[in-house]
Coordinates of C-alpha atoms in Angstrom, one line a residue:
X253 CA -56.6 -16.5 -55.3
X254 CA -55.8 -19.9 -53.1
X255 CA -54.2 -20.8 -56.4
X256 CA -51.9 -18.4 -56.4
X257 CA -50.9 -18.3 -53.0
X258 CA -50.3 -22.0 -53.3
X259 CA -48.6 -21.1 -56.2
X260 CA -46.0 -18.8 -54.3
X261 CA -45.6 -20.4 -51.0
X262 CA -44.9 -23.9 -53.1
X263 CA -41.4 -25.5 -51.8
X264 CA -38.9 -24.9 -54.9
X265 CA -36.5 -28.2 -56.0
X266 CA -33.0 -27.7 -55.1
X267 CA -31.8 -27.2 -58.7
X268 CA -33.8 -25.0 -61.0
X269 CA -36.0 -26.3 -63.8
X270 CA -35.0 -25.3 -67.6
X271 CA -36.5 -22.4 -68.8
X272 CA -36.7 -20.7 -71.9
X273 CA -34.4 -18.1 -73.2
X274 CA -37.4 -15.6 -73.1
X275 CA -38.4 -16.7 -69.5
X276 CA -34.6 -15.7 -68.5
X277 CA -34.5 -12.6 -70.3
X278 CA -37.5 -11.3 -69.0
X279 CA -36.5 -11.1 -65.6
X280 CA -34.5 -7.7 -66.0
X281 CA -35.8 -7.1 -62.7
X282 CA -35.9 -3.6 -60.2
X283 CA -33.7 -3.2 -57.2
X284 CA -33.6 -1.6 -53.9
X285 CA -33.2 2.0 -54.6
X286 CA -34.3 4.2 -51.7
X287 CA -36.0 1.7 -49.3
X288 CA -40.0 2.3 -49.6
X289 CA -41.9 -0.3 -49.0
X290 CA -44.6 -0.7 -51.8
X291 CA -46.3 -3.6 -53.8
X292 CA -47.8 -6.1 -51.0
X293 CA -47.1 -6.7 -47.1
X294 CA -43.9 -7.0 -46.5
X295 CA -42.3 -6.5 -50.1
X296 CA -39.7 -3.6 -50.5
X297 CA -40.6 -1.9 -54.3
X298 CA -37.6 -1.5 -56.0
X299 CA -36.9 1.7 -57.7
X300 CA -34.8 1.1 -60.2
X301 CA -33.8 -1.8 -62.4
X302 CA -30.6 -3.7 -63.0
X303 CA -30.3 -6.2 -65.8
X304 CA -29.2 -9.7 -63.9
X305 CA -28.8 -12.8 -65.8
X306 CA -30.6 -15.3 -64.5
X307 CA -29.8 -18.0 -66.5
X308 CA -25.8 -17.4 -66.3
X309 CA -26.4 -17.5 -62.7
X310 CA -28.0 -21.1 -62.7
X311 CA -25.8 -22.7 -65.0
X312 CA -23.3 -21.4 -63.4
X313 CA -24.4 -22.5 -59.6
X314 CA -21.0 -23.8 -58.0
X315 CA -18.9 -21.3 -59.1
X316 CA -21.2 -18.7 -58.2
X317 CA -21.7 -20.5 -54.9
X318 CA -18.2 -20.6 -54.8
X319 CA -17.4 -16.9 -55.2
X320 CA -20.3 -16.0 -52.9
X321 CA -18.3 -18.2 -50.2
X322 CA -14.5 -17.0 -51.0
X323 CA -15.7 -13.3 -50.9
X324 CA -17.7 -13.5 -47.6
X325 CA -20.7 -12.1 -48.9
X326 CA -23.9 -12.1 -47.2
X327 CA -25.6 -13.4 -50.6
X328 CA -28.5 -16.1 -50.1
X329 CA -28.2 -18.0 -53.7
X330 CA -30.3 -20.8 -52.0
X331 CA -33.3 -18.2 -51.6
X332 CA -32.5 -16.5 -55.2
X333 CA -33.1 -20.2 -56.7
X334 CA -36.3 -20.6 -54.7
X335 CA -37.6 -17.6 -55.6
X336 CA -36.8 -17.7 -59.3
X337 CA -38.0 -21.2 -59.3
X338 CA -41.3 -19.9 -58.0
X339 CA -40.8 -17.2 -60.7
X340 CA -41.1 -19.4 -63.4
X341 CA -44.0 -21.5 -62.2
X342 CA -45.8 -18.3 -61.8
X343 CA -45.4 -16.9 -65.1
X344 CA -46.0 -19.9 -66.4
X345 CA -49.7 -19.6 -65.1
X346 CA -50.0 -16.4 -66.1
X347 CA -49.4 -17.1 -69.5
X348 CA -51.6 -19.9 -69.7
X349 CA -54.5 -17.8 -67.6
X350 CA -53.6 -15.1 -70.8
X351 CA -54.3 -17.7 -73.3
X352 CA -57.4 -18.8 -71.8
X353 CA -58.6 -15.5 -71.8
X354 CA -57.6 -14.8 -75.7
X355 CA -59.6 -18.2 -76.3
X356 CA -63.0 -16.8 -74.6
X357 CA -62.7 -13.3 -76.1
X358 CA -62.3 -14.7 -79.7
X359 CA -65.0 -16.9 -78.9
X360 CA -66.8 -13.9 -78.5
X361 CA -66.4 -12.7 -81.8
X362 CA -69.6 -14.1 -84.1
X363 CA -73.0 -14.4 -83.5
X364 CA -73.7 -16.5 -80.5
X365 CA -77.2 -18.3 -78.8
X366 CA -77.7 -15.4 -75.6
X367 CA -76.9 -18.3 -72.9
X368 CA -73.9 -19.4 -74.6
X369 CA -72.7 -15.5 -74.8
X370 CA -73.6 -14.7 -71.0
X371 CA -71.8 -18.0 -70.3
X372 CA -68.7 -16.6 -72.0
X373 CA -68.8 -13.6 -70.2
X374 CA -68.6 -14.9 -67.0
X375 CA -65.8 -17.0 -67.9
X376 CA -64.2 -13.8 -69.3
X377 CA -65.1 -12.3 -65.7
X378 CA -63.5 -14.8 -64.0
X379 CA -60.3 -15.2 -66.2
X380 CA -59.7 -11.9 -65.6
X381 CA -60.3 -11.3 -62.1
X382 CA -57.8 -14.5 -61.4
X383 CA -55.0 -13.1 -64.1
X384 CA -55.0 -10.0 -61.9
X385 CA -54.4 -11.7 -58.8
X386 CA -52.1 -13.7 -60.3
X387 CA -50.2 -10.9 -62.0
X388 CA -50.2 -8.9 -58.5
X389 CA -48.3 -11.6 -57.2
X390 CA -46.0 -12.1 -60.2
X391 CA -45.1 -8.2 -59.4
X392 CA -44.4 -9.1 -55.5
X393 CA -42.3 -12.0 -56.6
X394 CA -40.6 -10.8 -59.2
X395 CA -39.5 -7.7 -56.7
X396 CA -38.2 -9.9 -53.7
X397 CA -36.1 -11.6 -56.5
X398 CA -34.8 -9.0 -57.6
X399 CA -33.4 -7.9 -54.1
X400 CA -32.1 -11.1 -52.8
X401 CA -30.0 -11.4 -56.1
X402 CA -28.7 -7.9 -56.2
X403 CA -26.4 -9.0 -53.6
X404 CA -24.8 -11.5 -55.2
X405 CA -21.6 -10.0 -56.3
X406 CA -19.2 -9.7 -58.9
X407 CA -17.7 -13.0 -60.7
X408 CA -14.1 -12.7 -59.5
X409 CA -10.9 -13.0 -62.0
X410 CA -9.3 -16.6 -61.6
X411 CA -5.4 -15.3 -61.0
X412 CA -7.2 -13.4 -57.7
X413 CA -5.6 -15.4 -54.5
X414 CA -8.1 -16.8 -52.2
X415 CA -8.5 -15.4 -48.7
X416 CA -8.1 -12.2 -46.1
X417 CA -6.5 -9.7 -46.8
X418 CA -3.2 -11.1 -45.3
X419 CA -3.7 -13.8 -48.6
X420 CA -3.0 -10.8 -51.0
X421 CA -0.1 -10.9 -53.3
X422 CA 3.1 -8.8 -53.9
X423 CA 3.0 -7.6 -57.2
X424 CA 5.7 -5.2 -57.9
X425 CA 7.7 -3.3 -55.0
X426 CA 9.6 0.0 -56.5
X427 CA 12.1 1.9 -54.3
X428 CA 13.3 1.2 -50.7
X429 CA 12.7 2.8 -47.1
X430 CA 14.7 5.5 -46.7
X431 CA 17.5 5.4 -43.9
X432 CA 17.1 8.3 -41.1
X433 CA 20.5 9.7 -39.3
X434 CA 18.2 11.5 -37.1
X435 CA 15.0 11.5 -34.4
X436 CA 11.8 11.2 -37.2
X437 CA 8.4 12.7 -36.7
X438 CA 5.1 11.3 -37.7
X439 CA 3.1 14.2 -39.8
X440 CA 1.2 15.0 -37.3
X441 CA 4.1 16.2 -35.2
X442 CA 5.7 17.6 -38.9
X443 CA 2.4 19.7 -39.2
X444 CA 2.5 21.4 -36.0
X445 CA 6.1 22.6 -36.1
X446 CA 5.4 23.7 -39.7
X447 CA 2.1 25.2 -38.9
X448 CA 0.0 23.2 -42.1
X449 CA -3.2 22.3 -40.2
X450 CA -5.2 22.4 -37.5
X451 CA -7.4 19.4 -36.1
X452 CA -8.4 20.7 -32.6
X453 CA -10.3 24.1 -34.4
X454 CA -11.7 21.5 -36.6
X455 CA -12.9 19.4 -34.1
X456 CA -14.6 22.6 -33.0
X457 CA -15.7 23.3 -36.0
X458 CA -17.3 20.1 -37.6
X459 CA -16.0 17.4 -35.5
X460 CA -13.6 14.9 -34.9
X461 CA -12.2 13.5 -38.6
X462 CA -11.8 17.1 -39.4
X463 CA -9.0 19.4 -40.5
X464 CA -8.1 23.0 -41.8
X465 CA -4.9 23.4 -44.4
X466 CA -3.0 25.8 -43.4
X467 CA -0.5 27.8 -45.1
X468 CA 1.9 25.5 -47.8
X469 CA -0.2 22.4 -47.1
X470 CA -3.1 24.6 -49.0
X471 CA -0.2 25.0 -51.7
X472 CA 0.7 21.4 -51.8
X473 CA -2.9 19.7 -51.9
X474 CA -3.6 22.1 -55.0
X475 CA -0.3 20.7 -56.5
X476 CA -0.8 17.3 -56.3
X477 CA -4.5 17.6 -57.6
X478 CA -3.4 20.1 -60.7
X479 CA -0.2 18.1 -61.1
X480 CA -2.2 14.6 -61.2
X481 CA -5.1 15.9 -63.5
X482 CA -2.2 17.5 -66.1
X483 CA 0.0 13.8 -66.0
X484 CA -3.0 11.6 -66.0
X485 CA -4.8 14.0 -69.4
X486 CA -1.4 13.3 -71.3
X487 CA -2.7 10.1 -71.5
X488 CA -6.3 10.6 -73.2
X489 CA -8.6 11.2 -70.3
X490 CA -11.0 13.7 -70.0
X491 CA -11.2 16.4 -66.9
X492 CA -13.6 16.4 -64.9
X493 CA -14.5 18.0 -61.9
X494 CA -17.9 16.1 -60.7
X495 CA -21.5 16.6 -58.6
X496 CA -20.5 15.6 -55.0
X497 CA -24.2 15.3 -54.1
X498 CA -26.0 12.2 -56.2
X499 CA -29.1 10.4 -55.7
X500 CA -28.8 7.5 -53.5
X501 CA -30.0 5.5 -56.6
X502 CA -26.5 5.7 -58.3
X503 CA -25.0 4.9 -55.2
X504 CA -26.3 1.4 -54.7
X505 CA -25.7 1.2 -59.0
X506 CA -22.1 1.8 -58.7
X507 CA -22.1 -0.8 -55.5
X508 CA -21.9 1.0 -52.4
X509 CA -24.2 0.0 -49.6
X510 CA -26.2 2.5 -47.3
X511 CA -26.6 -0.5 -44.7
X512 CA -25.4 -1.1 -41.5
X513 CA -21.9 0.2 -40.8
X514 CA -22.0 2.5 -44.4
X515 CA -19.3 4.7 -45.4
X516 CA -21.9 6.8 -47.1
X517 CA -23.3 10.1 -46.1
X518 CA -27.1 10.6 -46.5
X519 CA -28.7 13.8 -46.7
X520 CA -31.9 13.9 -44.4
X521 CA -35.3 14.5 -46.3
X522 CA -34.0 13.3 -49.7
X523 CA -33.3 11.2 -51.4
X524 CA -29.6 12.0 -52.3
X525 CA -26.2 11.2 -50.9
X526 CA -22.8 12.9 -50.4
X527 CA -20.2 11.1 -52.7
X528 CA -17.2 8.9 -51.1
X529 CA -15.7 8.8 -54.2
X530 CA -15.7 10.4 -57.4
X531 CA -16.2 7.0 -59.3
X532 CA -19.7 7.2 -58.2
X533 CA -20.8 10.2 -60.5
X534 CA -18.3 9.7 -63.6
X535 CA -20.1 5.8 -63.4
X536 CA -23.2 7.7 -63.4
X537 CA -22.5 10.4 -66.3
X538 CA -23.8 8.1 -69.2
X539 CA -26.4 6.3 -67.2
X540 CA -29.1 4.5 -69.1
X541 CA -27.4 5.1 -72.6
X542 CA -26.4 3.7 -75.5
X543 CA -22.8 4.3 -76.5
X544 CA -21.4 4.3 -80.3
X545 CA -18.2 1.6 -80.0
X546 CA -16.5 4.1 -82.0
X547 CA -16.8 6.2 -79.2
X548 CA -15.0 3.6 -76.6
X549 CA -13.1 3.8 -74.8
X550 CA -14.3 6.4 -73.1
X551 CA -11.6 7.7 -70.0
X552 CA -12.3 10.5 -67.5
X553 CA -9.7 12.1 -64.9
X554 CA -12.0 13.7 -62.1
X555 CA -11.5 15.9 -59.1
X556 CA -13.6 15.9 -56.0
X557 CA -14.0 16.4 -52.9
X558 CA -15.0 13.0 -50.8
X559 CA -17.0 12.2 -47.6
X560 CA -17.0 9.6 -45.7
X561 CA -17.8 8.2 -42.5
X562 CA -15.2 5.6 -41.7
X563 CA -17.7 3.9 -39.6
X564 CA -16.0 1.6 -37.1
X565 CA -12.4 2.9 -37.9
X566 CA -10.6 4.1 -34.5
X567 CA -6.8 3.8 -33.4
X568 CA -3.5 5.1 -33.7
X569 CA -3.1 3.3 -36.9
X570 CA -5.6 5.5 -38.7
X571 CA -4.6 9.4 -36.4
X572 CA -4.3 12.5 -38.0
X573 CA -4.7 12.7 -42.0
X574 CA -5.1 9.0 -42.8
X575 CA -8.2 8.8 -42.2
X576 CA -11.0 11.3 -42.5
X577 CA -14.1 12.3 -43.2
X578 CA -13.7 14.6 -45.7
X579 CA -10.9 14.9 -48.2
X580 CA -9.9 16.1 -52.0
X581 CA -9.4 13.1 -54.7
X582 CA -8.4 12.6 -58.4
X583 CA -9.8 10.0 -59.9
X584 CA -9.9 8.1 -63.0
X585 CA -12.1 6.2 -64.9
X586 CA -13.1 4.3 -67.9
X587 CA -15.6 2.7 -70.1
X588 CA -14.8 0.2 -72.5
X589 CA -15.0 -2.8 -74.6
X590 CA -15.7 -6.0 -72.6
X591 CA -12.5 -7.7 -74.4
X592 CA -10.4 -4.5 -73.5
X593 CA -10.8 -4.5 -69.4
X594 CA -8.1 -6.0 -68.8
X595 CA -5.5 -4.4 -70.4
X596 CA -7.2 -0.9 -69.4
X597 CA -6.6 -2.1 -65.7
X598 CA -2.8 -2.5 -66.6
X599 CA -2.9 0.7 -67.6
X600 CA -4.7 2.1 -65.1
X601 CA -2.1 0.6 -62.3
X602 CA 0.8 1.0 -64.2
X603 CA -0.2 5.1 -64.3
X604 CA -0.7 5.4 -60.5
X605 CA 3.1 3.4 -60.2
X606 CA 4.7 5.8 -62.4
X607 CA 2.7 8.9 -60.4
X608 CA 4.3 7.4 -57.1
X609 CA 7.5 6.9 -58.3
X610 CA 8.4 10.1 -60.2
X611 CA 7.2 11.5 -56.5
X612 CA 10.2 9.1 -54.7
X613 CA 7.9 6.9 -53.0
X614 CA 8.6 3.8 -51.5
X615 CA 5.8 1.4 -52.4
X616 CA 4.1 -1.6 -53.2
X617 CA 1.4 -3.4 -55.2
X618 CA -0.8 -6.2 -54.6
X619 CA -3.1 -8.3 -55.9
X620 CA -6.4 -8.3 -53.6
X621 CA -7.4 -11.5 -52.3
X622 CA -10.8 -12.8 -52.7
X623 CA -11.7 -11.2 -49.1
X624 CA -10.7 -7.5 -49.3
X625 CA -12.9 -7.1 -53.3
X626 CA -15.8 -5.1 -53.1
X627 CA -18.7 -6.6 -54.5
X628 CA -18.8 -4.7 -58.3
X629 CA -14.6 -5.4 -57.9
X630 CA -13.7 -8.7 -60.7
X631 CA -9.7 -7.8 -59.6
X632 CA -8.2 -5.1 -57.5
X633 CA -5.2 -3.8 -57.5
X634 CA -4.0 -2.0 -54.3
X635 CA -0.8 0.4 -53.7
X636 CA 0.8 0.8 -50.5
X637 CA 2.9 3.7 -49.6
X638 CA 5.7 3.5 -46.8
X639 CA 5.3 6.0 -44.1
X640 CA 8.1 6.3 -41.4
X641 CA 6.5 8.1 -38.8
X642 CA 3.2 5.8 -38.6
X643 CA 6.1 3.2 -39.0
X644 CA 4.0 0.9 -41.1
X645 CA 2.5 0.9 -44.9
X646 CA -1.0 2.6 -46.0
X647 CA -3.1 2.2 -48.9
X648 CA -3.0 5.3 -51.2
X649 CA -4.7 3.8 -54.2
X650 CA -6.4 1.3 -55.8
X651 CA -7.8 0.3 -59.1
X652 CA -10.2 -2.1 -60.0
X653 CA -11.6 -3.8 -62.7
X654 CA -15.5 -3.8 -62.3
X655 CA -16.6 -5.6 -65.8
X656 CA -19.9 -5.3 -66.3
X657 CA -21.0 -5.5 -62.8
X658 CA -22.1 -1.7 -62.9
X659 CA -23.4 -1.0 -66.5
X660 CA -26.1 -3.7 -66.1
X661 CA -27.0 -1.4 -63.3
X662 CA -26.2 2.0 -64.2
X663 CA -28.1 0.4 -68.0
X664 CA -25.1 1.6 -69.7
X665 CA -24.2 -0.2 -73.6
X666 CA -22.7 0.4 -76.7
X667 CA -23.8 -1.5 -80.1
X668 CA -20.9 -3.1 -81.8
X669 CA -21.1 -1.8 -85.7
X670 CA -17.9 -2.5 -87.9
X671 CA -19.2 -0.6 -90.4
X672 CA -20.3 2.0 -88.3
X673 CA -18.7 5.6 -89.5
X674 CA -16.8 7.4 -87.1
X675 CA -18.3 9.0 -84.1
X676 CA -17.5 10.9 -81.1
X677 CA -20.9 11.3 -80.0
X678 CA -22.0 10.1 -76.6
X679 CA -24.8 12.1 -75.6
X680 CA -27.8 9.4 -74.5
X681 CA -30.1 8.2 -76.5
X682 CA -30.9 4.8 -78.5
X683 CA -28.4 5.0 -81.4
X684 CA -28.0 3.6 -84.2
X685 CA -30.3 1.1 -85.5
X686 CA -28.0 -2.2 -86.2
X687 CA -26.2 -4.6 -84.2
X688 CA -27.6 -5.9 -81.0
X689 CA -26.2 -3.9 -78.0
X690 CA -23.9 -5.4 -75.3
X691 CA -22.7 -3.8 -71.6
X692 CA -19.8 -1.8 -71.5
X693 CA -17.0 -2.4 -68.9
X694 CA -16.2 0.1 -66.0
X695 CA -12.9 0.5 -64.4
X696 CA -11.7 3.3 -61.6
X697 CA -8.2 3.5 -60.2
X698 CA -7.2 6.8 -57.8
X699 CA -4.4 8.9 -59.2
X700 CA -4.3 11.0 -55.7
X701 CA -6.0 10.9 -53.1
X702 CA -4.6 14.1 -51.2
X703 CA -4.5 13.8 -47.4
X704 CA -2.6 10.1 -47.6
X705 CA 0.1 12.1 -50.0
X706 CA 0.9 14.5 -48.3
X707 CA 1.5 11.9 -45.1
X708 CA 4.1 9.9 -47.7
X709 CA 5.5 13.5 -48.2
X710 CA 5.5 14.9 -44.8
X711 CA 7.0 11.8 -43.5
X712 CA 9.7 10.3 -46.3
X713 CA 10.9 13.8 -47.4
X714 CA 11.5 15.2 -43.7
X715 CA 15.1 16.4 -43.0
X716 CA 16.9 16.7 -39.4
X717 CA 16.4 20.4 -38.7
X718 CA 12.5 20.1 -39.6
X719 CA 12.2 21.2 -43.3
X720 CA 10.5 19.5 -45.9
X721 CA 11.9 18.7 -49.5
X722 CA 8.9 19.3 -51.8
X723 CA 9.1 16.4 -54.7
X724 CA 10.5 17.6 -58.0
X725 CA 7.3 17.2 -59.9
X726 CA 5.3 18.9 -57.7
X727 CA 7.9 22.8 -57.1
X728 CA 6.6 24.0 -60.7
X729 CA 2.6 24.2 -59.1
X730 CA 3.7 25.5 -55.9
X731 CA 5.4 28.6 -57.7
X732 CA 9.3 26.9 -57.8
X733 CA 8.9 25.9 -54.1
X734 CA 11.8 23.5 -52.9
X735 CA 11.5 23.2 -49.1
X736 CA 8.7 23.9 -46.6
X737 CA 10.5 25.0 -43.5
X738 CA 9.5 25.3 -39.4
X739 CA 8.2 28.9 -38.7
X740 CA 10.2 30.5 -36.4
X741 CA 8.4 33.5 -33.9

């Protein structure tokens, strides 16, 4: 027992020792899932397990250092080397404590003098009672690794610029601001007159954050979600219309944190979550499968509802409907080939443009820098609307390319076979027997997310005696609706 504590307590070098392709590819380790403490004093158990390469990460050290420092994350790679260091000595023992044991038992075999037996017995005893000890602490070991690399995040795509936010890059810019020849109104002002929600009964109601549709608003969110999920299924993709309460597991799978300042909405007594984003159950929908490639890609177009609590957001910058706690989102989403995620994200961006500009939008993309990604995010793309009244720009979607940052957590794969026949099938399971199996890619981009539309649409498409010209696109699923005009009493 001292051994082993000397064992894991032992100072690590700063680089890691080589190991053996088996040593790295045993650690497909668990990961935080719900927070119970478990295993020995002080060790959080995980709950579920992501497969993390190990090996990658150390020959890779700078750059990953490098991306931990460009992203600002909190990551601790210092403390994931010690600790896998340690890692590896400790197995090590254990193995040889296993082979020891083997020795004695097989010495056990024929017939043997009584002492000489006895003596191997002890031995046996003794063997054992250290390779549990030693295999307890593997398990403890083995679990704080685990944790202190799940943070590490995403490798990030080399064209990315590095910095804040303000570092981002212009990547298309389609339309202009419109020209006013008359006093505007922001949509909160627009909402009133034209009696289409109601925050103050809200705030009643459920709180601040919170609004009632009123009237055509209640005509014009269903068009834009209808509208979206018929456009966006042209395309290939699947409808979907999702869970919007999920087990906090496939939360912290897809990436989202339920730490300090969290966007994400726990339900008390559970262990389950209310979704900020529909990306979170379509990631989750072929969880811990195995995928026929002749099945990929794989694209879904889903509609939710979204909840979030916009921790620390506050300001004039973010009144009314542009930032709230609950709102209605289409989303899409797709699983593919790892040498296919980057021309699904050009897809993916170049559908949103096209949705925003057969609406008349004024917008632009960027190209996230290194300090706005999330941490499953390899590239982001962003889309900012113009909106008069809040006289500035907002975000109203994004799409990111996520590689294989959330498969190797969700456990999701396909097995390349050429001369596989063609299948549809993806219903879980192990598949087919040939061809080692690789992680899929993940990608999610919003096609509308409602509240922030109809600000662009409230705002851009106002007209000096109050009315509101409903976009083309939109008049066919609001029964041939052309203007939403003030209600006169």
């Amino acid at each position: 027992r001292t051994l082993t504590r000397s064992l894991v307590r032992r100072p690590a070098p700063h680089l890691l020792s080589s190991a053996s392709a088996a040593a790295a590819t045993a650690v497909e380790l668990d990961t935080n899932g719900d927070g119970s403490a478990g295993g020995g004093a002080g060790v959080v158990r995980p709950q579920w397990k992501a497969a993390i390469d190990f090996k990658w990460i150390r020959d890779n050290r700078d750059a990953v250092a490098d991306n931990i420092r460009t992203r600002n994350s909190t990551a601790n790679l210092d403390l994931v080397f010690e600790l896998y260091d340690q890692y590896l000595t400790l197995q090590k023992e254990v193995e040889r404590l296993r082979a020891e044991r083997n020795a004695v038992a097989n010495k056990m075999k024929g017939k043997l003098d009584p002492s000489v037996r006895q003596a191997l017995v002890e031995e046996g005893k003794n063997l054992k009672e250290g390779l549990i000890a030693l295999e307890e602490d593997l398990v403890q070991l083995t679990d704080k690794l685990q944790l202190e690399a799940q943070s590490i995040p995403n490798t990030t795509h080399p064209d990315v610029p590095v910095g804040g936010e303000e570092s981002s890059v212009l990547r298309k810019e389609v339309g202009s601001q419109r020209s006013f020849n008359f006093a505007i109104k922001d949509h909160l002002q627009l909402g009133k007159e034209l009696d289409l929600f109601d925050f103050d009964a809200a705030a009643e109601v459920s709180g601040s954050k919170f609004y009632y549709l009123k009237n055509e608003a209640v005509l014009l969110e269903m068009a834009l979600v209808i509208w979206a999920i018929s456009e966006v299924s042209k395309k290939g993709f699947t409808p979907l219309i999702t869970p919007e309460i999920v087990r906090s597991s496939v939360v912290e799978k897809c990436g989202f944190s339920k730490g300090k300042n969290t966007q994400v909405y726990s339900i008390e007594d559970s262990d389950q979550c209310l979704i900020g984003t529909a990306e979170i159950p379509v990631g989750g929908i072929h969880m811990d499968s195995i995928l026929a490639e002749s099945a990929l890609p794989l694209k879904y177009v889903a509609y939710s509802h979204c909840f979030r609590t916009e921790a620390g957001a506050a300001g004039a910058a973010t009144r009314g409907l542009y930032r709230v706690h609950q709102f209605s989102k289409v989303e899409m989403f797709i699983f593919c080939r790892p040498e296919e995620s980057g021309k699904w994200h050009e897809e993916l961006i170049t559908i949103e443009e096209d949705l925003y500009a057969s609406l008349g939008l004024h917008f632009k993309t960027l190209d996230m820098a290194t300090g706005d990604l999330g941490a499953p995010a390899y590239r982001k793309f962003d889309i900012e609307a113009w909106m008069p009244g809040l006289e500035r720009y907002g975000e109203i979607s994004s799409a990111s390319n996520c590689t294989d940052y959330q498969s190797r957590r969700l456990g999701i794969r396909y097995r390349p076979s050429p001369s596989e026949p063609p299948s549809t099938s993806t219903k879980k399971g192990k598949g087919a027997a040939s061809g080692p199996t690789q992680f899929v890619h993940t990608l999610n981009a919003t096609a509308v997310a409602v509240p922030r539309l109809i600000v662009c649409i409230l705002e851009n498409f106002q007209q000096g005696d109050g009315s509101i010209v409903v976009p083309e696109p939109l008049r066919p699923y609001m029964g041939g609706l052309e203007l939403l005009s003030p209600k006169f009493k």
